[in-house]
mmCIF file of C-alpha atoms and ligand atoms in Angstrom:
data_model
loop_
_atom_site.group_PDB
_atom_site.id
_atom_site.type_symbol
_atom_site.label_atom_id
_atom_site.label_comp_id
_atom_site.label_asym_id
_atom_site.label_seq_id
_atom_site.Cartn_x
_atom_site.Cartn_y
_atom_site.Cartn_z
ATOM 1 C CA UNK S 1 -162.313 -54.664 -141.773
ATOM 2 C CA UNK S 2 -161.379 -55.236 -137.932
ATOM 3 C CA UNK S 3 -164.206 -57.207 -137.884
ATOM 4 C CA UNK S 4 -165.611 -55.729 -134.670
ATOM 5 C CA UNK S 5 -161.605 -56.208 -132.878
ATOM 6 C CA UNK S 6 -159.922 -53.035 -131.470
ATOM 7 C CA UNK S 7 -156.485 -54.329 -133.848
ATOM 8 C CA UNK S 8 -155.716 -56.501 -136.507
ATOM 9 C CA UNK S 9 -153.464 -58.330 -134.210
ATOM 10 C CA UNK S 10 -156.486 -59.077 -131.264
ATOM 11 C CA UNK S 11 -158.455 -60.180 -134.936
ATOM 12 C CA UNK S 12 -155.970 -62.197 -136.092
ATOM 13 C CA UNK S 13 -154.668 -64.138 -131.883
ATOM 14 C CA UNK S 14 -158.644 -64.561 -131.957
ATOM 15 C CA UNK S 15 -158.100 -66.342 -135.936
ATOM 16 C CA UNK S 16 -155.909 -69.020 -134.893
ATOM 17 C CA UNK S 17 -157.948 -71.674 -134.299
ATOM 18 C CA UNK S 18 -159.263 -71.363 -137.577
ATOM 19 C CA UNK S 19 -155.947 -70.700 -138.969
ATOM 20 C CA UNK S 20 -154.779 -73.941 -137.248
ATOM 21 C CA UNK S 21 -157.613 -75.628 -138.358
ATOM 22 C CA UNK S 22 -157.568 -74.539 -141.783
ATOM 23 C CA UNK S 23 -153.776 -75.200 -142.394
ATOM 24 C CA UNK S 24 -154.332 -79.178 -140.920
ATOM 25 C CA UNK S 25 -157.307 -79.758 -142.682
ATOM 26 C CA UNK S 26 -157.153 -82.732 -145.016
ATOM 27 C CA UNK S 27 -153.619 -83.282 -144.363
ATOM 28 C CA UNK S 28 -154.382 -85.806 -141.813
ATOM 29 C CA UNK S 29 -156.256 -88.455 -142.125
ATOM 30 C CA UNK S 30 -157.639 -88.895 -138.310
ATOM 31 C CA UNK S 31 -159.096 -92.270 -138.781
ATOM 32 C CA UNK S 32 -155.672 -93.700 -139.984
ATOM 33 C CA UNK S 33 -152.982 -91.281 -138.830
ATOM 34 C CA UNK S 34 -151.567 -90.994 -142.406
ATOM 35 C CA UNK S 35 -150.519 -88.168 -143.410
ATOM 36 C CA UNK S 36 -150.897 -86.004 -147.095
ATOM 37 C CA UNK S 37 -149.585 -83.693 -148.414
ATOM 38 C CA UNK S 38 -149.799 -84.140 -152.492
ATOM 39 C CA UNK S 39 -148.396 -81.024 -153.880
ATOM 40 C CA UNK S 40 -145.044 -81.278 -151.549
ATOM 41 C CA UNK S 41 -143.260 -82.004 -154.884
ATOM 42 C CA UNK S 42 -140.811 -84.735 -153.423
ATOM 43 C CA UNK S 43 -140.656 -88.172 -154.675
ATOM 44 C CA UNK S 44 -140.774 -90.565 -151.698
ATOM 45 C CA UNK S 45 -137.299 -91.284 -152.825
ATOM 46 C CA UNK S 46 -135.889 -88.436 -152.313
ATOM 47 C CA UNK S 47 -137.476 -87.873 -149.159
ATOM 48 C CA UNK S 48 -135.852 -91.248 -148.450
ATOM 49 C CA UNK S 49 -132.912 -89.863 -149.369
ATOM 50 C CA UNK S 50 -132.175 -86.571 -147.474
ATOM 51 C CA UNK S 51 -129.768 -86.955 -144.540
ATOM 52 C CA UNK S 52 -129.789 -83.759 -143.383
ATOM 53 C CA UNK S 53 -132.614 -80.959 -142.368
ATOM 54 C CA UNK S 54 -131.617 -76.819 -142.683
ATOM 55 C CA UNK S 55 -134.303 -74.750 -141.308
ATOM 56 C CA UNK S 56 -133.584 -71.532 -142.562
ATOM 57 C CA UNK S 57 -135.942 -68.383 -141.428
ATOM 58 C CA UNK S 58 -136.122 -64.589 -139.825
ATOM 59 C CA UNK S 59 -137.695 -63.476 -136.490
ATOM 60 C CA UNK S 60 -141.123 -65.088 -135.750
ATOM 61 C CA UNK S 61 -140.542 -67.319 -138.253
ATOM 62 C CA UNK S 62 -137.079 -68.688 -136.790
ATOM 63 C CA UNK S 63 -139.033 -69.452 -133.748
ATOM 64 C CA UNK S 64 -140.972 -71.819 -135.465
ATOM 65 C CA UNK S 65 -137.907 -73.387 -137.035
ATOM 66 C CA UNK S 66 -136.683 -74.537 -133.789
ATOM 67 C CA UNK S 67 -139.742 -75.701 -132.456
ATOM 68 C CA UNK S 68 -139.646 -77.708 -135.800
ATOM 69 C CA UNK S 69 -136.281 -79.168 -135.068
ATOM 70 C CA UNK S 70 -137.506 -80.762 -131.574
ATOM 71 C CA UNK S 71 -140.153 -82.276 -133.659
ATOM 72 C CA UNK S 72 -138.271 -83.696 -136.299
ATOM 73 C CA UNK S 73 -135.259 -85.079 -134.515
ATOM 74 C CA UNK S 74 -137.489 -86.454 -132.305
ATOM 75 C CA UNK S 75 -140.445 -87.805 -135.158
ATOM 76 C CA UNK S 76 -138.239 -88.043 -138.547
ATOM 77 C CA UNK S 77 -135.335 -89.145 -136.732
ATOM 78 C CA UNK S 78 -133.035 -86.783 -138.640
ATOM 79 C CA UNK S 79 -130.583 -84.229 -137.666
ATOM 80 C CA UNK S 80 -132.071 -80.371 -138.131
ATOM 81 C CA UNK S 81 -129.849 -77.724 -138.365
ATOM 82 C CA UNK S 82 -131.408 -73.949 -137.850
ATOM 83 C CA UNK S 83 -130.173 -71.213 -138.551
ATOM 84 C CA UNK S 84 -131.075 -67.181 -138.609
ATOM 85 C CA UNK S 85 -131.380 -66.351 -142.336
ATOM 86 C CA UNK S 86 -129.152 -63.395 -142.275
ATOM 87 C CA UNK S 87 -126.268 -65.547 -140.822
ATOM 88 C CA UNK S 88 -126.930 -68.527 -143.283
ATOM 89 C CA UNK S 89 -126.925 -66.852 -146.198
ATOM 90 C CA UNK S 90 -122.875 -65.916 -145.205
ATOM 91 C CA UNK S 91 -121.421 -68.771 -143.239
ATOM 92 C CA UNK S 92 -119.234 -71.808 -144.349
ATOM 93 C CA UNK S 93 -121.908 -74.029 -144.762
ATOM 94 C CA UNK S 94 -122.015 -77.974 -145.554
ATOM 95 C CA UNK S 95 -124.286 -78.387 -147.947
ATOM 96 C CA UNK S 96 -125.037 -81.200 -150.804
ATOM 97 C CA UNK S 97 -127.636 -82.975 -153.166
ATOM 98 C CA UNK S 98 -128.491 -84.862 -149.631
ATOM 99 C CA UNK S 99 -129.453 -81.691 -147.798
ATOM 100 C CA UNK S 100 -133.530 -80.363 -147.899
ATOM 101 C CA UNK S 101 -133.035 -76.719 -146.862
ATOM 102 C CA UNK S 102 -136.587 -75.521 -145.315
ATOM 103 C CA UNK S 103 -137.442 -72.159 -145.226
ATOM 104 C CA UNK S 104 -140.123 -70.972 -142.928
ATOM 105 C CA UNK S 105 -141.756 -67.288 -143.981
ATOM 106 C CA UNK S 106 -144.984 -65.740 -143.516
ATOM 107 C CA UNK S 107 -144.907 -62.742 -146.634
ATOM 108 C CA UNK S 108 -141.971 -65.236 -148.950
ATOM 109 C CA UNK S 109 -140.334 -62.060 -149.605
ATOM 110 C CA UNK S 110 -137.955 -61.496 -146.566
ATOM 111 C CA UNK S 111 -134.571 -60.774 -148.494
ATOM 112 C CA UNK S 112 -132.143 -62.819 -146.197
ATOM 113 C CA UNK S 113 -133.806 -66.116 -146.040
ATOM 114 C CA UNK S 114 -134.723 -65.891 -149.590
ATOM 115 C CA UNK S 115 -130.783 -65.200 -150.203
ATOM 116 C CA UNK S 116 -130.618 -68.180 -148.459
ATOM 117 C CA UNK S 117 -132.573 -70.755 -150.311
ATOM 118 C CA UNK S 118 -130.918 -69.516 -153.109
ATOM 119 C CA UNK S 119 -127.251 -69.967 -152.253
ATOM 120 C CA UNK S 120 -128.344 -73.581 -150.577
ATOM 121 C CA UNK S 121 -130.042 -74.170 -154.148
ATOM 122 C CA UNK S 122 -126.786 -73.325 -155.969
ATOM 123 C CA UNK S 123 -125.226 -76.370 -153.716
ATOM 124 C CA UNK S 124 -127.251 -79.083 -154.884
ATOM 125 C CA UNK S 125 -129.583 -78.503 -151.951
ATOM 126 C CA UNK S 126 -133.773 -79.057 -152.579
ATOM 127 C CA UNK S 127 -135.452 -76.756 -151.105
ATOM 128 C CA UNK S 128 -139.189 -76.516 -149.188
ATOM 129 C CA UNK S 129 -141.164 -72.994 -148.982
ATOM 130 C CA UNK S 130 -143.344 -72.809 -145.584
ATOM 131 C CA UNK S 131 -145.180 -70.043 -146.535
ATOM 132 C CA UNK S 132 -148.398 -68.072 -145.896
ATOM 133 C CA UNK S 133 -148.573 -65.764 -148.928
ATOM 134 C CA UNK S 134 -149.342 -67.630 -152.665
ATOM 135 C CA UNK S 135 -147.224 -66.925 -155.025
ATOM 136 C CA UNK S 136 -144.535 -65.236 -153.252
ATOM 137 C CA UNK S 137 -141.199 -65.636 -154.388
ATOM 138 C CA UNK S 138 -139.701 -68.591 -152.100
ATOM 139 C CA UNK S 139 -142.716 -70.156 -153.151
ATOM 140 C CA UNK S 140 -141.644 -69.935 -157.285
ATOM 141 C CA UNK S 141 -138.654 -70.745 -156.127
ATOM 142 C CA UNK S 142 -138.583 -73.742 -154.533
ATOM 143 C CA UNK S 143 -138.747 -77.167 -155.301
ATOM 144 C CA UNK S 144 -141.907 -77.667 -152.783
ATOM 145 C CA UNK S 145 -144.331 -75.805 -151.156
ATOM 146 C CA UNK S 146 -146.465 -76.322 -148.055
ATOM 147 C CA UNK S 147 -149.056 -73.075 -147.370
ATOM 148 C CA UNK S 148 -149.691 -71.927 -144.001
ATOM 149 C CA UNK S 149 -153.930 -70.892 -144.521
ATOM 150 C CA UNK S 150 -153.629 -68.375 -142.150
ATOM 151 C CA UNK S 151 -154.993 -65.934 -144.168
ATOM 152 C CA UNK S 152 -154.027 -62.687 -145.005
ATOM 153 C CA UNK S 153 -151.969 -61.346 -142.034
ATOM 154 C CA UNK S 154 -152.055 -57.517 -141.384
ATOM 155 C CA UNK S 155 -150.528 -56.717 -137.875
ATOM 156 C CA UNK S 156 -146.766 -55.975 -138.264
ATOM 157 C CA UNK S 157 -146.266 -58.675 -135.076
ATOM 158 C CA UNK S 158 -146.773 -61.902 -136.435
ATOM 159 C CA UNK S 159 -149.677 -64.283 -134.419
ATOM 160 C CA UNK S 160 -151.694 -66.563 -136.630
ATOM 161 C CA UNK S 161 -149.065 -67.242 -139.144
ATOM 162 C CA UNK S 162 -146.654 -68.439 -136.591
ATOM 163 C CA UNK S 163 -149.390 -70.929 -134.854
ATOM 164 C CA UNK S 164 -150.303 -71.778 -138.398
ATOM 165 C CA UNK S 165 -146.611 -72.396 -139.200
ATOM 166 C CA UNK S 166 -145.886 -74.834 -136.513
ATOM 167 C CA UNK S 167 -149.210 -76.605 -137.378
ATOM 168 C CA UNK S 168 -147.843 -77.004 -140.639
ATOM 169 C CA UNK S 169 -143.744 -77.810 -139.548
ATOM 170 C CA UNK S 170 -146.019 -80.648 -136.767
ATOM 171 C CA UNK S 171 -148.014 -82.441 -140.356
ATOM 172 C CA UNK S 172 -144.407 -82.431 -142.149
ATOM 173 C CA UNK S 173 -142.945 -83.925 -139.488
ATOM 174 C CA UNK S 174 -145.307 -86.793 -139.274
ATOM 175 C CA UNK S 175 -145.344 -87.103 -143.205
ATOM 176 C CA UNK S 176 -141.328 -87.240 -143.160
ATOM 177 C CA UNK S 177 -141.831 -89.507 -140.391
ATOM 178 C CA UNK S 178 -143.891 -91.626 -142.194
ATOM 179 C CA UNK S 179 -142.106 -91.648 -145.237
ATOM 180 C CA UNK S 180 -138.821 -92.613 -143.497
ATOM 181 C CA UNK S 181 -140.687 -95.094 -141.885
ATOM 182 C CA UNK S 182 -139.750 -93.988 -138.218
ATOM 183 C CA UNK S 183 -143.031 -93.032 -137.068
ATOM 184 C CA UNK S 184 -146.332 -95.111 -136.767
ATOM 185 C CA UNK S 185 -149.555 -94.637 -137.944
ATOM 186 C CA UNK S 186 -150.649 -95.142 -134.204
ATOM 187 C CA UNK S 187 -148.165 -91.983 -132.972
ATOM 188 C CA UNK S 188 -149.441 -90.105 -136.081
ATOM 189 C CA UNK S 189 -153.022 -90.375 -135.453
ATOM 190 C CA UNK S 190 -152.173 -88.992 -131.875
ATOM 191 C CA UNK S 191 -150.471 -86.295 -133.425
ATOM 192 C CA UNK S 192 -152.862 -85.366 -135.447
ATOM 193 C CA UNK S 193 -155.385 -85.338 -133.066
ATOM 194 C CA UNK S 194 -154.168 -83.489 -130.675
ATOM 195 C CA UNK S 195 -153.237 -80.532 -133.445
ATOM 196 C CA UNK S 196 -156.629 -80.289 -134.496
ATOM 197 C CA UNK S 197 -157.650 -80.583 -130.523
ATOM 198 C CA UNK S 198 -155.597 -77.951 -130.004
ATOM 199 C CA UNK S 199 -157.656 -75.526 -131.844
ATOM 200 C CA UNK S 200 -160.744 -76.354 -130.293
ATOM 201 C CA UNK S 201 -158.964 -75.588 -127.103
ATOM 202 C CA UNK S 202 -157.513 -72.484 -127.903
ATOM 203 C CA UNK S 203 -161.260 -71.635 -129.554
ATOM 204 C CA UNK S 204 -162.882 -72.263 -125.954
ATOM 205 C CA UNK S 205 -160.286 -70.423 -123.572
ATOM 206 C CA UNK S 206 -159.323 -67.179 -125.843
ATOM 207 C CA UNK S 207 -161.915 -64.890 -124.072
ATOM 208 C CA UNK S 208 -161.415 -65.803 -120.985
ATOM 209 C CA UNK S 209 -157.710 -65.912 -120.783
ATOM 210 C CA UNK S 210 -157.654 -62.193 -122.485
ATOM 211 C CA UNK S 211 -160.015 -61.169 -119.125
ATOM 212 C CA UNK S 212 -157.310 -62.827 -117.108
ATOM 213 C CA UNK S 213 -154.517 -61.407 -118.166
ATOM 214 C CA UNK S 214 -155.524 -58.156 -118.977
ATOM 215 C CA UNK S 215 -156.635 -58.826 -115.075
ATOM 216 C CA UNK S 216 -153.023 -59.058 -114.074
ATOM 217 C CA UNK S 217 -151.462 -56.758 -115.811
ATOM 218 C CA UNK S 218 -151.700 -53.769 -113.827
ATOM 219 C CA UNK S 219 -148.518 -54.845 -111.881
ATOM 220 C CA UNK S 220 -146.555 -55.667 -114.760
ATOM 221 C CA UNK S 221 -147.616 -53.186 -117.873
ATOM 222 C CA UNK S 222 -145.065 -50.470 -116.328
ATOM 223 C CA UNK S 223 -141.653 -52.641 -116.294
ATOM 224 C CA UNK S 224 -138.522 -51.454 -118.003
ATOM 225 C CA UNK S 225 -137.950 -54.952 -118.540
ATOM 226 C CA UNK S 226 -138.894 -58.229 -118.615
ATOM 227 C CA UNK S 227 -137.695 -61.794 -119.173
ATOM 228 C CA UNK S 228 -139.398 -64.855 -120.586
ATOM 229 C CA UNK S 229 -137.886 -68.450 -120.086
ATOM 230 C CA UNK S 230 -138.435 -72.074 -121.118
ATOM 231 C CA UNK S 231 -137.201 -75.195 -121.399
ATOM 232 C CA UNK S 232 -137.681 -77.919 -124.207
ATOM 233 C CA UNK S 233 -140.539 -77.066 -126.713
ATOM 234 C CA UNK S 234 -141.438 -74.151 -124.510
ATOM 235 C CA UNK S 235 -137.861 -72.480 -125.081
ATOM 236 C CA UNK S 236 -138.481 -71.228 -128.538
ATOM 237 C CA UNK S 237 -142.062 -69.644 -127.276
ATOM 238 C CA UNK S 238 -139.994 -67.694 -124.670
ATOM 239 C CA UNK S 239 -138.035 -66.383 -127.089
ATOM 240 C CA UNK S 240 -141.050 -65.699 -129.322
ATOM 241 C CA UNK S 241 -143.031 -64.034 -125.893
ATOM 242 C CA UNK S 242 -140.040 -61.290 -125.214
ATOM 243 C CA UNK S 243 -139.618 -60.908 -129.066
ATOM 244 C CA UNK S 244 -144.006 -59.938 -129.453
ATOM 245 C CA UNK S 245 -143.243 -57.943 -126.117
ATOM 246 C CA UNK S 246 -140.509 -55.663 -127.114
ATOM 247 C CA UNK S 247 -141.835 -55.038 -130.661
ATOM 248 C CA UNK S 248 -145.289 -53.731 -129.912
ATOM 249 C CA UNK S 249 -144.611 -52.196 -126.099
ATOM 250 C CA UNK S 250 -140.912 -51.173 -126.701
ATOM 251 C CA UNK S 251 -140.298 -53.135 -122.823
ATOM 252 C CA UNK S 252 -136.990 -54.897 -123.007
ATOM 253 C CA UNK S 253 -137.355 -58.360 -123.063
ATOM 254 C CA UNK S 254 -135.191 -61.254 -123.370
ATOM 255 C CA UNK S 255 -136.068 -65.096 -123.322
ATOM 256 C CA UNK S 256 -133.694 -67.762 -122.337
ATOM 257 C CA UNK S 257 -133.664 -70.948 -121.908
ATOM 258 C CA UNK S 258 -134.670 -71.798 -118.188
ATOM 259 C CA UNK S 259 -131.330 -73.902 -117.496
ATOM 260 C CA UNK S 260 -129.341 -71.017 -118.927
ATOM 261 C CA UNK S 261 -130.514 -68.817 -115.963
ATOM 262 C CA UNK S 262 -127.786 -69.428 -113.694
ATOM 263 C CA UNK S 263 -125.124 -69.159 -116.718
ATOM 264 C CA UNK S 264 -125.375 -65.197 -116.292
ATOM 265 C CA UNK S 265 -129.003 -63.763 -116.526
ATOM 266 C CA UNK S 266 -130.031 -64.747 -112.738
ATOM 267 C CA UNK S 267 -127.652 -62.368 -111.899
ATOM 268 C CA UNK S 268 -130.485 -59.724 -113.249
ATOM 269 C CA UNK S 269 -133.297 -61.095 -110.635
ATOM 270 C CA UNK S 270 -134.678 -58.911 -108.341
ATOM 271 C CA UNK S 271 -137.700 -58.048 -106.951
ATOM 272 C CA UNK S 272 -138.106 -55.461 -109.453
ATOM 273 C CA UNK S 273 -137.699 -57.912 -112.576
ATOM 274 C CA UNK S 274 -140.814 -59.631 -113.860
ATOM 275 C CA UNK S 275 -140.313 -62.866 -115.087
ATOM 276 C CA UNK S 276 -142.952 -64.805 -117.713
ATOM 277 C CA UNK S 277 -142.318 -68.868 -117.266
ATOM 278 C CA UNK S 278 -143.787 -71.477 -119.240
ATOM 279 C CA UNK S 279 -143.730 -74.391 -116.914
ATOM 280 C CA UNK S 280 -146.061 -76.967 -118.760
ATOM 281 C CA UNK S 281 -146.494 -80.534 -116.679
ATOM 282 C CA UNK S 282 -144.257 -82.026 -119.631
ATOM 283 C CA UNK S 283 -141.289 -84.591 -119.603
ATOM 284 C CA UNK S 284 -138.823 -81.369 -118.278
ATOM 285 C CA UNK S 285 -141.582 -79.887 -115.676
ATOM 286 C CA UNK S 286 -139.559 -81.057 -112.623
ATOM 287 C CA UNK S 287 -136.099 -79.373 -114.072
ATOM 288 C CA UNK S 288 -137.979 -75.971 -115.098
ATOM 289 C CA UNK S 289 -139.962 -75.986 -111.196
ATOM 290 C CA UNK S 290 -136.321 -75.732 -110.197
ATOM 291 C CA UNK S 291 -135.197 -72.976 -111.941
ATOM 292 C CA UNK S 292 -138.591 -71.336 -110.852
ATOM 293 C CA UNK S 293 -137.656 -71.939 -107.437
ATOM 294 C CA UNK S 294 -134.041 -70.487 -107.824
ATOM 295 C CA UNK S 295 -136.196 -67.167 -109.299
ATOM 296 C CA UNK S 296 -138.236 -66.890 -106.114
ATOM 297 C CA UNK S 297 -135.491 -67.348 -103.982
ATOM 298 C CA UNK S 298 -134.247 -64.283 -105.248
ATOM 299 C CA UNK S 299 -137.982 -62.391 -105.372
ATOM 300 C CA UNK S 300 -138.024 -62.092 -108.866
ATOM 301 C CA UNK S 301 -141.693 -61.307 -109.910
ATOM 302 C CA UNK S 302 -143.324 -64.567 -111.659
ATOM 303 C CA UNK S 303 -146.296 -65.179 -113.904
ATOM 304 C CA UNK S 304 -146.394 -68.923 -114.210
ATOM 305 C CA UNK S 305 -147.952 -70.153 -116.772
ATOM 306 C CA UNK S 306 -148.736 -74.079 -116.126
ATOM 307 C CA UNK S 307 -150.989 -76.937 -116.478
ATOM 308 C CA UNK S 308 -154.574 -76.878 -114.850
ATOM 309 C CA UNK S 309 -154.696 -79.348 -111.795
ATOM 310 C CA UNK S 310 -151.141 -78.342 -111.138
ATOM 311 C CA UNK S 311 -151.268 -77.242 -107.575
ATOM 312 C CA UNK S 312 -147.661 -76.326 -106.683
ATOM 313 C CA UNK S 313 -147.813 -73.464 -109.048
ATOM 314 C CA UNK S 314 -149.714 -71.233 -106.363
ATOM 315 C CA UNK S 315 -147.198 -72.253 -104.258
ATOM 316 C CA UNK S 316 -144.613 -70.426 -106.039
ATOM 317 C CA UNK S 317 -146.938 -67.247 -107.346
ATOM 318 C CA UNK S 318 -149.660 -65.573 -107.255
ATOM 319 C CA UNK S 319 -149.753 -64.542 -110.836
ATOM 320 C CA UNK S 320 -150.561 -68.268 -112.552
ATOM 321 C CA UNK S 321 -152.330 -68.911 -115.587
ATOM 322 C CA UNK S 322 -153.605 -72.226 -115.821
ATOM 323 C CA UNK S 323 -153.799 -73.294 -119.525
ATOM 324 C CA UNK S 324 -155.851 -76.901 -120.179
ATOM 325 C CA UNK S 325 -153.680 -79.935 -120.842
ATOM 326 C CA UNK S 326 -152.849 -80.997 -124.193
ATOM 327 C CA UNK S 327 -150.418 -83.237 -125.554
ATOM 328 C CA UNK S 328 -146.760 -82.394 -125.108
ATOM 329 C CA UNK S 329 -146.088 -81.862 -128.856
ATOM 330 C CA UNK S 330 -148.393 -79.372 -128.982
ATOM 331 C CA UNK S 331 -147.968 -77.428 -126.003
ATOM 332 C CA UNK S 332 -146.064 -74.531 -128.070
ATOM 333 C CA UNK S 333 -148.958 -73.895 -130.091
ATOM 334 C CA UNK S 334 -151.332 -73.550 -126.974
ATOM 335 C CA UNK S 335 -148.210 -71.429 -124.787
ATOM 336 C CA UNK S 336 -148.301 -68.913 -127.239
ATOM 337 C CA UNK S 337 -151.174 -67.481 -126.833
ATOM 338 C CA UNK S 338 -150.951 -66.373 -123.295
ATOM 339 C CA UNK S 339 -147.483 -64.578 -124.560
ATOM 340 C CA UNK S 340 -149.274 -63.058 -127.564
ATOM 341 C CA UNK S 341 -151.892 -61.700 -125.086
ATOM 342 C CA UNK S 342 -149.983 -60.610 -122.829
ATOM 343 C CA UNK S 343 -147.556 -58.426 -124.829
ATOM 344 C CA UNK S 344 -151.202 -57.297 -126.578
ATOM 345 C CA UNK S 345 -152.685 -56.078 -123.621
ATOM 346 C CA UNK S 346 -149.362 -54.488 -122.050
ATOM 347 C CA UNK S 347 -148.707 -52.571 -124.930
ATOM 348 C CA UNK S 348 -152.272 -51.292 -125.843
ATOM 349 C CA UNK S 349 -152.128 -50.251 -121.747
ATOM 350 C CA UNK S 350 -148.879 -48.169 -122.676
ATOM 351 C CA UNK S 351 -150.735 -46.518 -125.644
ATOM 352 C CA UNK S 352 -148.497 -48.385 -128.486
ATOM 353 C CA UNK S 353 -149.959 -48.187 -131.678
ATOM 354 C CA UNK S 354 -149.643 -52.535 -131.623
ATOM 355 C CA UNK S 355 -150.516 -52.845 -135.614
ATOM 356 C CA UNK S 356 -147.717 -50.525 -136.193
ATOM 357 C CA UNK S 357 -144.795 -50.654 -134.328
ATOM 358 C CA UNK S 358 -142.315 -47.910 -134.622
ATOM 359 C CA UNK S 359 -139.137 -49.309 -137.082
ATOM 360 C CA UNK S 360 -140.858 -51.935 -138.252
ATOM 361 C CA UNK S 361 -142.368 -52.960 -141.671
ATOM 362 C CA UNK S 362 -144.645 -56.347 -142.481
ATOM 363 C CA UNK S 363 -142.349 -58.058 -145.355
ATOM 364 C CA UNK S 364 -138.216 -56.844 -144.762
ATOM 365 C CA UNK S 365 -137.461 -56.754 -148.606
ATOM 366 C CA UNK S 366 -134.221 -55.255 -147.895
ATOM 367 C CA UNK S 367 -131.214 -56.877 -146.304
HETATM 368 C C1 F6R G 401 -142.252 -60.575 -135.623
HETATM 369 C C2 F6R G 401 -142.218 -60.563 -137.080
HETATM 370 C C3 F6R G 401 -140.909 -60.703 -137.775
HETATM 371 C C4 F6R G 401 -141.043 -61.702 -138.935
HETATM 372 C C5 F6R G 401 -139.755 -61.748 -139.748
HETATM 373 C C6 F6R G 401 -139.823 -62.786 -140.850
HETATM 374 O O1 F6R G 401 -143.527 -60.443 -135.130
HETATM 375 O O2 F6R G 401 -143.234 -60.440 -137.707
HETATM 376 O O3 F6R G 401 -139.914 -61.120 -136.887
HETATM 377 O O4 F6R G 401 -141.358 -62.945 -138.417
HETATM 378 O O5 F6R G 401 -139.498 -60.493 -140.314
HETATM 379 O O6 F6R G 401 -140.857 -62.526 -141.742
HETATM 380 P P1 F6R G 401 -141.361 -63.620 -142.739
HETATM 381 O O7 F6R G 401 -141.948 -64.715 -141.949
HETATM 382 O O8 F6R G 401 -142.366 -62.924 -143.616
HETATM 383 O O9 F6R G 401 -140.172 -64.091 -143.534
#
């Protein structure tokens, strides 16, 4: 049932590519960039129509969400709120017949974000189901649905149906984009491209990246702690890195935003705290070298992990891993798959039972 793989979770990092594949396929047209998805269950009018974006979701799944929102502000040209289910479902919240509410969620049973499509529903809002599981109840219960094909996921820490999701948040975004007529066909053939690339590059580099950091984890696997930071796109994956980490190895780990560093967490650097940075050669890459730099200054122990060709990174470390370059927009599917790996490989070191985490259950049917 492991299909030869130590853990459901090594199965299912080793799945994405197919799970990215599978979730883009026919969705894009790559000869004309335009995108399809027929059973959404919008008319293009009111997709015309919507003037604001909620991106509702738990844990893993709220990590895609903001990913998402980069995308779509940037792609759909339309403002994205996200918020954490369990706050949502409580707050004062704005909400009319304009408003698409989007929630993002691997089982479609998680109690708080299906609360909150449900209270967003009673305010006029439509809402959209991201969801990996058929039938589930967010999927019933919304207005649209767009399936993750991950495939059945069975490790409680979440891998391919988070890559999956933020294949599938990338195709809405180019559909919305299209449909609101802010986006070209040129951009979206591109796009799609590059998300269906993207698979074939994770494909090719899995095995060899697992050798290479379960190669450098011998310095790292005994930390009491551990932070993970990013900037732009790669923010949300440092926040999805420390959350794999301290679920399956029970190390403390926090992710930040890179620029946030020197609003209170550099004050935590030492030479005894490791540090995970995701330092892609991107449109920020100068701004996050710098708060790499600031890290060093203070010996705090990096792993870099940056573009291949990128030559000042062994400047700063001697712990890089080179990932291949990609286009920008999908650079959080490929960064998260060094983070997956590495909180895999810690953790199995440490003797944690990684399919089943201590505390946790799959589908959190209870508030
Ligand atoms: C983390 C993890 C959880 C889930 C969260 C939401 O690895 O699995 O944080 O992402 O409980 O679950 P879904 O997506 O099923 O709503």
């Amino acid at each position: 049932e492991k299909g030869g793989y130590k853990h459901f979770m090594l199965k299912e990092i080793f799945e994405q590519p197919q799970a990215i594949t599978n979730t883009v396929a026919g969705r894009i047209n790559l000869e004309s960039g335009k995108a399809n998805l027929p059973n959404l269950g919008f008319s293009d009018e009111q997709l015309r129509d919507i003037d604001r974006i909620f991106l509702v979701a738990c844990g893993t799944s709220w990590h895609a969400a903001m990913v998402a929102k980069y995308w779509l502000e940037k792609y759909a040209k339309i403002p994205v709120q996200v918020d954490i289910a369990s706050e949502f479902r409580y707050r004062h919240l704005l909400i009319d017949e304009r408003v698409l509410t989007i929630c993002i969620s691997q089982s479609g049973e998680t109690a708080d974000t299906l609360a909150g499509i449900r209270r967003a529903k009673k305010m006029g809002s439509k809402i959209l189901t991201i969801c990996n599981v058929v039938g589930s109840t967010m999927t019933r219960e919304a207005d649209g649905v767009i399936y993750t094909h991950a495939g059945p996921e069975i490790g409680v820490a979440s891998t391919k149906a988070f890559t999956a999701q933020l294949s599938a948040l990338l195709l809405f975004t180019v559909f919305l984009g299209q449909k609101r007529k802010q986006l070209s066909l040129e951009k979206s053939l591109q796009l799609g491209r590059a998300l269906v690339g993207v698979a074939t590059v994770i494909e090719e580099i899995l095995p060899s990246l697992q050798k290479k950091i379960a190669s450098l984890i011998d310095d790292y696997y005994d930390s009491r702690d551990f932070l993970f930071i990013g900037r732009g796109l790669s923010f949300p994956i440092a926040l999805e890195g420390a959350l794999k980490l301290k679920e399956i190895s029970y190390i403390h780990a926090e992710g930040y935003a890179s620029g946030e560093l020197k609003h209170g967490p550099i004050a935590l650097i030492d030479r005894d705290m490791p540090i995970l940075a995701l330092v892609p050669d991107d449109d920020v890459y100068q701004k996050s070298i710098s708060n790499v730099e600031e890290i060093k200054a203070r010996q705090g122990r990096l792993i870099l992990i940056g573009s291949e060709g990128d030559s000042q990174l062994a400047n700063i470390s001697d712990d890089v891993i080179y990932l291949p370059r990609v286009d920008d927009d999908v650079n959080p599917i490929l960064y998260t798959i060094p983070a997956q790996l590495l909180s895999y490989e810690i953790a199995t070191r440490r003797g944690c039972d990684v399919d089943q985490p201590r505390n946790l259950a799959k589908s959190v049917t209870v508030e």
